[in-house]
C-alpha positions as a Python dict, from the first residue, in 0.01 Angstrom:
ca = {
    (1, 'M'): (0, 0, 0),
    (2, 'E'): (288, -183, -173),
    (3, 'T'): (100, -516, -139),
    (4, 'L'): (-205, -361, -306),
    (5, 'V'): (5, -232, -597),
    (6, 'K'): (176, -571, -631),
    (7, 'K'): (-158, -752, -623),
    (8, 'N'): (-300, -521, -887),
    (9, 'R'): (8, -576, -1104),
    (10, 'K'): (-27, -956, -1060),
    (11, 'Q'): (-390, -934, -1167),
    (12, 'Q'): (-292, -717, -1461),
    (13, 'I'): (-26, -969, -1563),
    (14, 'E'): (-272, -1259, -1538),
    (15, 'E'): (-542, -1079, -1737),
    (16, 'T'): (-298, -975, -2009),
    (17, 'A'): (-148, -1325, -2026),
    (18, 'T'): (-497, -1476, -2045),
    (19, 'N'): (-580, -1262, -2348),
    (20, 'L'): (-248, -1340, -2515),
    (21, 'F'): (-285, -1715, -2447),
    (22, 'R'): (-632, -1700, -2600),
    (23, 'E'): (-521, -1503, -2907),
    (24, 'R'): (-183, -1664, -2978),
    (25, 'G'): (-188, -1983, -2774),
    (26, 'Y'): (22, -2059, -2469),
    (27, 'A'): (320, -2201, -2658),
    (28, 'A'): (338, -1904, -2897),
    (29, 'T'): (329, -1645, -2618),
    (30, 'S'): (663, -1552, -2464),
    (31, 'M'): (742, -1365, -2146),
    (32, 'R'): (888, -1095, -2371),
    (33, 'D'): (550, -1067, -2550),
    (34, 'L'): (374, -1035, -2218),
    (35, 'A'): (617, -770, -2093),
    (36, 'Q'): (586, -575, -2417),
    (37, 'V'): (206, -562, -2398),
    (38, 'L'): (229, -456, -2032),
    (39, 'G'): (491, -193, -2116),
    (40, 'I'): (752, -325, -1872),
    (41, 'E'): (1088, -500, -1890),
    (42, 'A'): (1068, -879, -1920),
    (43, 'A'): (1301, -918, -1622),
    (44, 'S'): (1065, -722, -1398),
    (45, 'L'): (786, -976, -1463),
    (46, 'Y'): (976, -1221, -1245),
    (47, 'S'): (931, -1000, -940),
    (48, 'H'): (557, -1073, -972),
    (49, 'I'): (544, -1427, -1111),
    (50, 'K'): (775, -1729, -1120),
    (51, 'S'): (703, -1840, -1475),
    (52, 'K'): (462, -1834, -1767),
    (53, 'E'): (334, -2174, -1656),
    (54, 'E'): (246, -2035, -1314),
    (55, 'I'): (-5, -1809, -1489),
    (56, 'L'): (-148, -2102, -1685),
    (57, 'Q'): (-181, -2304, -1363),
    (58, 'K'): (-367, -2018, -1195),
    (59, 'I'): (-607, -1983, -1486),
    (60, 'C'): (-677, -2356, -1519),
    (61, 'F'): (-721, -2428, -1150),
    (62, 'R'): (-921, -2111, -1080),
    (63, 'M'): (-1161, -2205, -1359),
    (64, 'A'): (-1182, -2566, -1232),
    (65, 'D'): (-1264, -2436, -884),
    (66, 'E'): (-1536, -2214, -1030),
    (67, 'F'): (-1695, -2510, -1211),
    (68, 'F'): (-1696, -2715, -889),
    (69, 'E'): (-1833, -2423, -689),
    (70, 'A'): (-2116, -2379, -942),
    (71, 'W'): (-2190, -2752, -915),
    (72, 'K'): (-2307, -2705, -554),
    (73, 'G'): (-2630, -2559, -691),
    (74, 'V'): (-2675, -2866, -912),
    (75, 'E'): (-2649, -3099, -613),
    (76, 'S'): (-2944, -2924, -445),
    (77, 'E'): (-3176, -3002, -739),
    (78, 'N'): (-3395, -3304, -661),
    (79, 'S'): (-3715, -3269, -864),
    (80, 'S'): (-3605, -3470, -1171),
    (81, 'F'): (-3293, -3572, -1355),
    (82, 'A'): (-3395, -3349, -1645),
    (83, 'A'): (-3415, -3054, -1403),
    (84, 'K'): (-3077, -3152, -1261),
    (85, 'M'): (-2923, -3167, -1610),
    (86, 'K'): (-3076, -2829, -1694),
    (87, 'K'): (-2931, -2680, -1376),
    (88, 'A'): (-2591, -2836, -1457),
    (89, 'A'): (-2595, -2685, -1808),
    (90, 'I'): (-2689, -2341, -1677),
    (91, 'A'): (-2422, -2356, -1406),
    (92, 'H'): (-2159, -2465, -1659),
    (93, 'V'): (-2248, -2193, -1911),
    (94, 'T'): (-2257, -1930, -1636),
    (95, 'V'): (-1896, -2009, -1543),
    (96, 'I'): (-1786, -2009, -1908),
    (97, 'T'): (-1952, -1678, -1992),
    (98, 'K'): (-1820, -1501, -1682),
    (99, 'D'): (-1476, -1482, -1847),
    (100, 'T'): (-1468, -1617, -2202),
    (101, 'A'): (-1094, -1549, -2243),
    (102, 'A'): (-1008, -1756, -1934),
    (103, 'S'): (-1254, -2022, -2051),
    (104, 'A'): (-1080, -2044, -2388),
    (105, 'V'): (-745, -2088, -2215),
    (106, 'F'): (-894, -2345, -1977),
    (107, 'F'): (-1038, -2555, -2261),
    (108, 'N'): (-753, -2521, -2510),
    (109, 'E'): (-426, -2472, -2326),
    (110, 'W'): (-439, -2710, -2026),
    (111, 'R'): (-226, -2959, -2223),
    (112, 'H'): (76, -2738, -2155),
    (113, 'L'): (62, -2799, -1780),
    (114, 'S'): (363, -2991, -1651),
    (115, 'E'): (352, -3266, -1391),
    (116, 'P'): (223, -3295, -1125),
    (117, 'F'): (-20, -3021, -1228),
    (118, 'L'): (-133, -3199, -1544),
    (119, 'S'): (-229, -3515, -1353),
    (120, 'E'): (-409, -3311, -1089),
    (121, 'F'): (-598, -3120, -1358),
    (122, 'L'): (-698, -3441, -1540),
    (123, 'T'): (-819, -3595, -1213),
    (124, 'M'): (-1038, -3291, -1151),
    (125, 'R'): (-1170, -3303, -1508),
    (126, 'N'): (-1256, -3673, -1478),
    (127, 'D'): (-1437, -3604, -1149),
    (128, 'Y'): (-1638, -3324, -1308),
    (129, 'E'): (-1726, -3525, -1618),
    (130, 'G'): (-1827, -3811, -1388),
    (131, 'R'): (-2090, -3588, -1231),
    (132, 'F'): (-2260, -3545, -1569),
    (133, 'I'): (-2236, -3920, -1630),
    (134, 'Q'): (-2399, -3982, -1292),
    (135, 'I'): (-2700, -3765, -1381),
    (136, 'I'): (-2738, -3950, -1711),
    (137, 'E'): (-2705, -4295, -1548),
    (138, 'E'): (-2951, -4210, -1273),
    (139, 'G'): (-3193, -4071, -1530),
    (140, 'I'): (-3167, -4394, -1730),
    (141, 'N'): (-3206, -4613, -1419),
    (142, 'S'): (-3514, -4419, -1310),
    (143, 'G'): (-3673, -4457, -1654),
    (144, 'E'): (-3671, -4082, -1713),
    (145, 'F'): (-3405, -4100, -1990),
    (146, 'E'): (-3362, -4332, -2284),
    (147, 'T'): (-3083, -4589, -2260),
    (148, 'V'): (-2779, -4424, -2416),
    (149, 'D'): (-2401, -4457, -2412),
    (150, 'T'): (-2339, -4244, -2104),
    (151, 'H'): (-1978, -4154, -2182),
    (152, 'F'): (-2058, -4051, -2539),
    (153, 'T'): (-2361, -3853, -2419),
    (154, 'M'): (-2153, -3673, -2155),
    (155, 'L'): (-1891, -3582, -2416),
    (156, 'T'): (-2162, -3454, -2650),
    (157, 'I'): (-2323, -3244, -2377),
    (158, 'L'): (-1998, -3092, -2257),
    (159, 'S'): (-1876, -3032, -2612),
    (160, 'S'): (-2186, -2830, -2692),
    (161, 'L'): (-2165, -2635, -2364),
    (162, 'N'): (-1789, -2578, -2385),
    (163, 'W'): (-1812, -2423, -2729),
    (164, 'T'): (-2003, -2129, -2580),
    (165, 'H'): (-1688, -1929, -2513),
    (166, 'N'): (-1634, -1899, -2890),
    (167, 'W'): (-1956, -1722, -2970),
    (168, 'Y'): (-2106, -1578, -2651),
    (169, 'K'): (-2118, -1199, -2635),
    (170, 'P'): (-2204, -1036, -2300),
    (171, 'Q'): (-2383, -754, -2482),
    (172, 'G'): (-2582, -1007, -2688),
    (173, 'S'): (-2949, -1081, -2660),
    (174, 'L'): (-2915, -1396, -2446),
    (175, 'T'): (-2817, -1417, -2081),
    (176, 'P'): (-2603, -1708, -1956),
    (177, 'D'): (-2919, -1859, -1800),
    (178, 'E'): (-3100, -1839, -2132),
    (179, 'V'): (-2806, -1995, -2318),
    (180, 'G'): (-2784, -2276, -2061),
    (181, 'T'): (-3159, -2331, -2073),
    (182, 'R'): (-3173, -2346, -2452),
    (183, 'L'): (-2876, -2580, -2478),
    (184, 'S'): (-3011, -2806, -2203),
    (185, 'E'): (-3352, -2822, -2374),
    (186, 'L'): (-3186, -2926, -2700),
    (187, 'I'): (-2986, -3189, -2514),
    (188, 'L'): (-3274, -3315, -2303),
    (189, 'N'): (-3510, -3352, -2596),
    (190, 'G'): (-3272, -3622, -2713),
    (191, 'L'): (-3277, -3792, -2372),
    (192, 'K'): (-3637, -3774, -2260),
    (193, 'K'): (-3882, -4052, -2334),
}
């Protein structure tokens, strides 16, 4: 029973910290702020977590794992590179919209990771971005896509997808699939011959 209470408290701490990091930024959020919002003493936080950065690490690496897990569905797509890009956009948006607060922290606060976590995070990000570049390159090589600057195109695609956490509302009129589909169609209309 004690483990369950501790786990629930850890989850509560992470969720509260995620919202504070999103609202105030990681650097502007103190352990005292976190404790105050939770209604506990700052010293008692340390019985649940080691540091503020530990929470940031959990958020960033959990989100990265979710993006890679979602990518497994992209790998199974083999009808066309446009279909693969569409599936990648939908998978990406689905992860973002599942928890927009954690997504905001993931996209905006990762710079505060210390080594070796920062290098590990950047390696994972480069791997993930490389997967989008690969779809673009293969689409170009097959003649399905126009010849474009693949790195610039990848950055443009991910920038448009990553911005979703700023405006997506779960109670809105569009589902994550619809958002991903619409964004991918806008993107692909610029790639298709």
